[in-house]
């Protein structure tokens, strides 16, 4: 059974940092292109960014609102996806999901507030 | 303002058929990128409902169907059931944005 389990969310002050993790199991993680998608309270889905598999180059792409502040990485030896979040803003408050598109985690809530 | 445009809400009585439209442009749906649909029940993560325009993942009832033409796509739900009440999102890719784009979401109410 495919499982994606996010962790690392919490309350952080504006300008602060946070690192989210997504533990994957039930599929060949190293072959998967992985994405982060977020959902602000009461709002729709917003793509954050994506990392390709290493065999496909391992490159990353980001949405404009997060470029330069959020960084996606992966550790295939640990079957884990990461989202390093720096210079956080109040508008980054959202539930963050990791996804292969076919499968989604349960999400982790990040709240940016003073 | 979402890149893909969906109606904010649709409704229908049990047993009826409803459709949800998703309108894009020449840089996304019109460029040939596939369209995918997700169902999000209240308080839960999105679930893939339709992939690559009209394909259903295993376990999704055939009451759900997708179609695509030119710069738009549609999700049709037949034989509406109370359990279909949810938010529905379309998603594609965009050549000018180098990533995924979503519709703003449509809330389905079963009357």
Short mmCIF file of C-alpha atoms in Angstrom, two decimals:
data_model
loop_
_atom_site.label_atom_id
_atom_site.label_comp_id
_atom_site.label_asym_id
_atom_site.label_seq_id
_atom_site.Cartn_x
_atom_site.Cartn_y
_atom_site.Cartn_z
CA UNK A 1 0.00 0.00 0.00
CA UNK A 2 1.32 3.40 -0.98
CA UNK A 3 1.76 5.79 1.94
CA UNK A 4 2.93 9.38 2.09
CA UNK A 5 3.27 10.82 5.58
CA UNK A 6 4.13 14.49 6.05
CA UNK A 7 5.58 15.92 9.24
CA UNK A 8 7.31 19.03 10.52
CA UNK A 9 4.49 21.55 10.40
CA UNK A 10 3.81 24.01 13.19
CA UNK A 11 3.66 27.65 14.25
CA UNK A 12 6.48 29.91 13.11
CA UNK A 13 7.00 33.67 13.17
CA UNK A 14 7.24 35.72 9.96
CA UNK A 15 10.78 35.57 8.65
CA UNK A 16 11.36 32.21 10.30
CA UNK A 17 12.22 28.81 8.88
CA UNK A 18 10.75 25.32 8.92
CA UNK A 19 11.58 22.00 7.27
CA UNK A 20 8.82 19.63 6.23
CA UNK A 21 9.41 15.95 5.58
CA UNK A 22 7.39 13.40 3.61
CA UNK A 23 8.10 9.73 4.30
CA UNK A 24 7.17 7.49 1.37
CA UNK A 25 6.52 3.77 1.27
CA UNK A 26 4.81 1.18 -0.92
CA UNK A 27 6.37 2.25 -4.22
CA UNK A 28 9.78 2.86 -5.77
CA UNK A 29 10.39 6.34 -4.41
CA UNK A 30 13.64 6.87 -6.32
CA UNK A 31 11.78 6.61 -9.64
CA UNK A 32 9.04 9.08 -8.69
CA UNK A 33 8.68 12.75 -9.54
CA UNK A 34 7.45 14.33 -6.32
CA UNK A 35 5.52 17.55 -5.78
CA UNK A 36 4.42 19.76 -2.90
CA UNK A 37 0.95 21.31 -3.08
CA UNK A 38 -0.49 23.65 -0.45
CA UNK A 39 -3.96 24.78 0.56
CA UNK A 40 -4.50 27.95 2.55
CA UNK A 41 -7.41 27.84 5.03
CA UNK A 42 -10.70 27.86 3.14
CA UNK A 43 -8.93 28.23 -0.23
CA UNK A 44 -8.11 26.06 -3.23
CA UNK A 45 -5.09 23.98 -4.14
CA UNK A 46 -1.82 25.70 -5.10
CA UNK A 47 1.19 23.95 -6.60
CA UNK A 48 4.40 24.78 -4.72
CA UNK A 49 7.04 22.90 -6.68
CA UNK A 50 8.40 19.61 -7.95
CA UNK A 51 11.55 17.53 -7.99
CA UNK A 52 12.27 15.01 -10.70
CA UNK A 53 13.80 11.59 -10.08
CA UNK A 54 17.58 11.49 -10.16
CA UNK A 55 17.50 9.35 -13.30
CA UNK A 56 15.54 12.15 -14.97
CA UNK A 57 17.99 14.78 -13.76
CA UNK A 58 16.78 15.47 -10.22
CA UNK A 59 15.95 19.06 -11.13
CA UNK A 60 13.45 21.28 -9.34
CA UNK A 61 10.79 23.76 -10.43
CA UNK A 62 8.96 26.23 -8.19
CA UNK A 63 5.89 28.41 -8.30
CA UNK A 64 6.64 32.12 -8.52
CA UNK A 65 5.37 33.03 -5.01
CA UNK A 66 7.86 30.66 -3.34
CA UNK A 67 10.86 30.79 -5.66
CA UNK A 68 14.04 31.67 -3.77
CA UNK A 69 12.47 30.99 -0.35
CA UNK A 70 11.34 27.36 -0.49
CA UNK A 71 13.62 24.49 -1.55
CA UNK A 72 12.65 20.93 -2.40
CA UNK A 73 15.12 18.08 -1.94
CA UNK A 74 15.02 14.31 -1.66
CA UNK A 75 16.94 11.51 0.03
CA UNK A 76 16.29 8.35 -1.96
CA UNK A 77 18.22 6.26 0.60
CA UNK A 78 15.60 7.26 3.20
CA UNK A 79 12.59 7.38 0.83
CA UNK A 80 11.98 10.91 2.05
CA UNK A 81 11.05 14.19 0.40
CA UNK A 82 11.82 17.53 2.03
CA UNK A 83 10.60 21.11 1.81
CA UNK A 84 12.93 23.67 3.36
CA UNK A 85 10.97 26.84 4.03
CA UNK A 86 12.90 30.07 4.70
CA UNK A 87 11.87 33.72 5.02
CA UNK A 88 8.33 32.62 5.74
CA UNK A 89 5.44 35.04 5.22
CA UNK A 90 1.94 35.06 6.67
CA UNK A 91 0.61 34.13 3.24
CA UNK A 92 2.54 30.84 3.42
CA UNK A 93 0.05 29.65 6.07
CA UNK A 94 -1.48 26.47 4.63
CA UNK A 95 -1.74 22.73 4.79
CA UNK A 96 1.17 21.31 2.81
CA UNK A 97 0.70 18.04 0.92
CA UNK A 98 3.33 15.88 -0.75
CA UNK A 99 2.06 14.04 -3.78
CA UNK A 100 2.95 11.90 -6.74
CA UNK A 101 -0.30 13.10 -8.29
CA UNK A 102 -1.77 9.60 -7.95
CA UNK A 103 -1.19 9.47 -4.21
CA UNK A 104 -1.39 12.22 -1.61
CA UNK A 105 -0.31 12.49 2.00
CA UNK A 106 -2.63 13.65 4.75
CA UNK A 107 -0.95 17.04 4.88
CA UNK A 108 0.80 19.04 7.58
CA UNK A 109 -0.31 22.48 8.75
CA UNK A 110 2.11 25.40 8.68
CA UNK A 111 0.98 28.56 10.44
CA UNK A 112 3.03 31.73 10.02
CA UNK A 113 2.00 34.29 12.59
CA UNK A 114 3.53 36.66 15.10
CA UNK B 1 -7.18 34.29 -9.77
CA UNK B 2 -6.58 30.71 -10.88
CA UNK B 3 -4.99 29.87 -14.23
CA UNK B 4 -7.77 27.35 -14.93
CA UNK B 5 -11.36 28.56 -14.53
CA UNK B 6 -14.06 26.47 -12.85
CA UNK B 7 -17.55 27.43 -11.70
CA UNK B 8 -17.52 28.05 -7.93
CA UNK B 9 -20.46 25.75 -7.34
CA UNK B 10 -22.81 23.26 -8.97
CA UNK B 11 -25.72 21.32 -7.57
CA UNK B 12 -28.05 18.50 -8.47
CA UNK B 13 -30.60 16.14 -7.01
CA UNK B 14 -29.78 12.53 -6.21
CA UNK B 15 -29.70 10.45 -9.38
CA UNK B 16 -29.16 13.43 -11.66
CA UNK B 17 -26.19 14.25 -13.87
CA UNK B 18 -23.96 17.27 -13.37
CA UNK B 19 -20.95 18.58 -15.24
CA UNK B 20 -18.07 20.75 -14.07
CA UNK B 21 -16.16 22.75 -16.64
CA UNK B 22 -12.49 23.69 -16.60
CA UNK B 23 -11.38 26.40 -18.99
CA UNK B 24 -7.73 27.06 -19.78
CA UNK B 25 -5.69 28.67 -22.51
CA UNK B 26 -3.17 28.01 -25.27
CA UNK B 27 -0.33 27.68 -22.76
CA UNK B 28 -1.90 24.85 -20.77
CA UNK B 29 -4.86 22.74 -21.92
CA UNK B 30 -4.68 24.18 -25.44
CA UNK B 31 -0.97 23.30 -25.62
CA UNK B 32 -1.86 19.63 -25.32
CA UNK B 33 -1.18 19.10 -21.63
CA UNK B 34 -3.31 16.45 -19.97
CA UNK B 35 -6.04 17.38 -17.51
CA UNK B 36 -6.52 15.64 -14.19
CA UNK B 37 -9.39 15.87 -11.72
CA UNK B 38 -9.38 15.55 -7.94
CA UNK B 39 -12.12 15.09 -5.39
CA UNK B 40 -11.64 16.57 -1.94
CA UNK B 41 -14.10 15.52 0.73
CA UNK B 42 -14.44 17.87 3.71
CA UNK B 43 -11.41 17.73 5.98
CA UNK B 44 -9.48 15.25 3.86
CA UNK B 45 -6.65 15.25 1.33
CA UNK B 46 -7.41 15.44 -2.39
CA UNK B 47 -7.98 12.15 -4.18
CA UNK B 48 -7.20 11.55 -7.85
CA UNK B 49 -10.48 11.01 -9.67
CA UNK B 50 -9.58 11.24 -13.38
CA UNK B 51 -6.11 11.23 -14.92
CA UNK B 52 -4.89 11.99 -18.41
CA UNK B 53 -8.20 13.58 -19.43
CA UNK B 54 -10.54 10.57 -19.19
CA UNK B 55 -8.92 7.67 -17.32
CA UNK B 56 -10.22 6.46 -13.96
CA UNK B 57 -7.87 5.04 -11.29
CA UNK B 58 -8.80 1.67 -9.92
CA UNK B 59 -11.70 1.97 -7.48
CA UNK B 60 -13.26 5.12 -8.94
CA UNK B 61 -16.85 4.39 -10.02
CA UNK B 62 -17.70 4.72 -13.70
CA UNK B 63 -20.26 7.36 -12.71
CA UNK B 64 -17.32 9.74 -13.02
CA UNK B 65 -16.04 10.58 -16.50
CA UNK B 66 -13.75 13.18 -18.02
CA UNK B 67 -13.42 14.78 -21.42
CA UNK B 68 -11.18 17.36 -23.06
CA UNK B 69 -11.40 19.55 -26.12
CA UNK B 70 -9.42 22.55 -27.40
CA UNK B 71 -8.71 24.73 -24.35
CA UNK B 72 -11.20 23.18 -21.93
CA UNK B 73 -12.13 20.01 -20.10
CA UNK B 74 -15.16 18.69 -18.26
CA UNK B 75 -15.95 16.31 -15.44
CA UNK B 76 -19.32 14.57 -15.58
CA UNK B 77 -20.94 12.81 -12.65
CA UNK B 78 -24.02 10.68 -13.30
CA UNK B 79 -26.36 9.08 -10.79
CA UNK B 80 -25.53 11.68 -8.16
CA UNK B 81 -25.21 10.36 -4.62
CA UNK B 82 -25.04 12.20 -1.29
CA UNK B 83 -21.47 10.97 -0.83
CA UNK B 84 -20.41 12.91 -3.94
CA UNK B 85 -20.71 16.19 -2.03
CA UNK B 86 -17.17 17.53 -2.17
CA UNK B 87 -14.87 20.06 -3.78
CA UNK B 88 -13.60 19.16 -7.24
CA UNK B 89 -10.42 20.54 -8.81
CA UNK B 90 -9.01 20.32 -12.32
CA UNK B 91 -5.26 20.40 -12.85
CA UNK B 92 -2.97 20.64 -15.86
CA UNK B 93 0.51 21.87 -16.68
CA UNK B 94 1.51 25.21 -18.14
CA UNK B 95 4.41 25.90 -20.47
CA UNK B 96 4.84 29.50 -19.33
CA UNK B 97 4.78 28.62 -15.62
CA UNK B 98 6.86 25.41 -15.81
CA UNK B 99 4.64 23.52 -13.41
CA UNK B 100 1.19 22.44 -12.39
CA UNK B 101 -1.79 24.75 -12.51
CA UNK B 102 -5.09 24.21 -10.75
CA UNK B 103 -8.62 25.42 -11.20
CA UNK B 104 -10.11 27.36 -8.32
CA UNK B 105 -12.28 24.43 -7.34
CA UNK B 106 -16.01 23.67 -7.61
CA UNK B 107 -18.21 22.80 -4.66
CA UNK B 108 -20.79 20.15 -5.51
CA UNK B 109 -23.98 20.16 -3.46
CA UNK B 110 -26.36 17.22 -3.65
CA UNK B 111 -29.81 18.65 -2.99
#
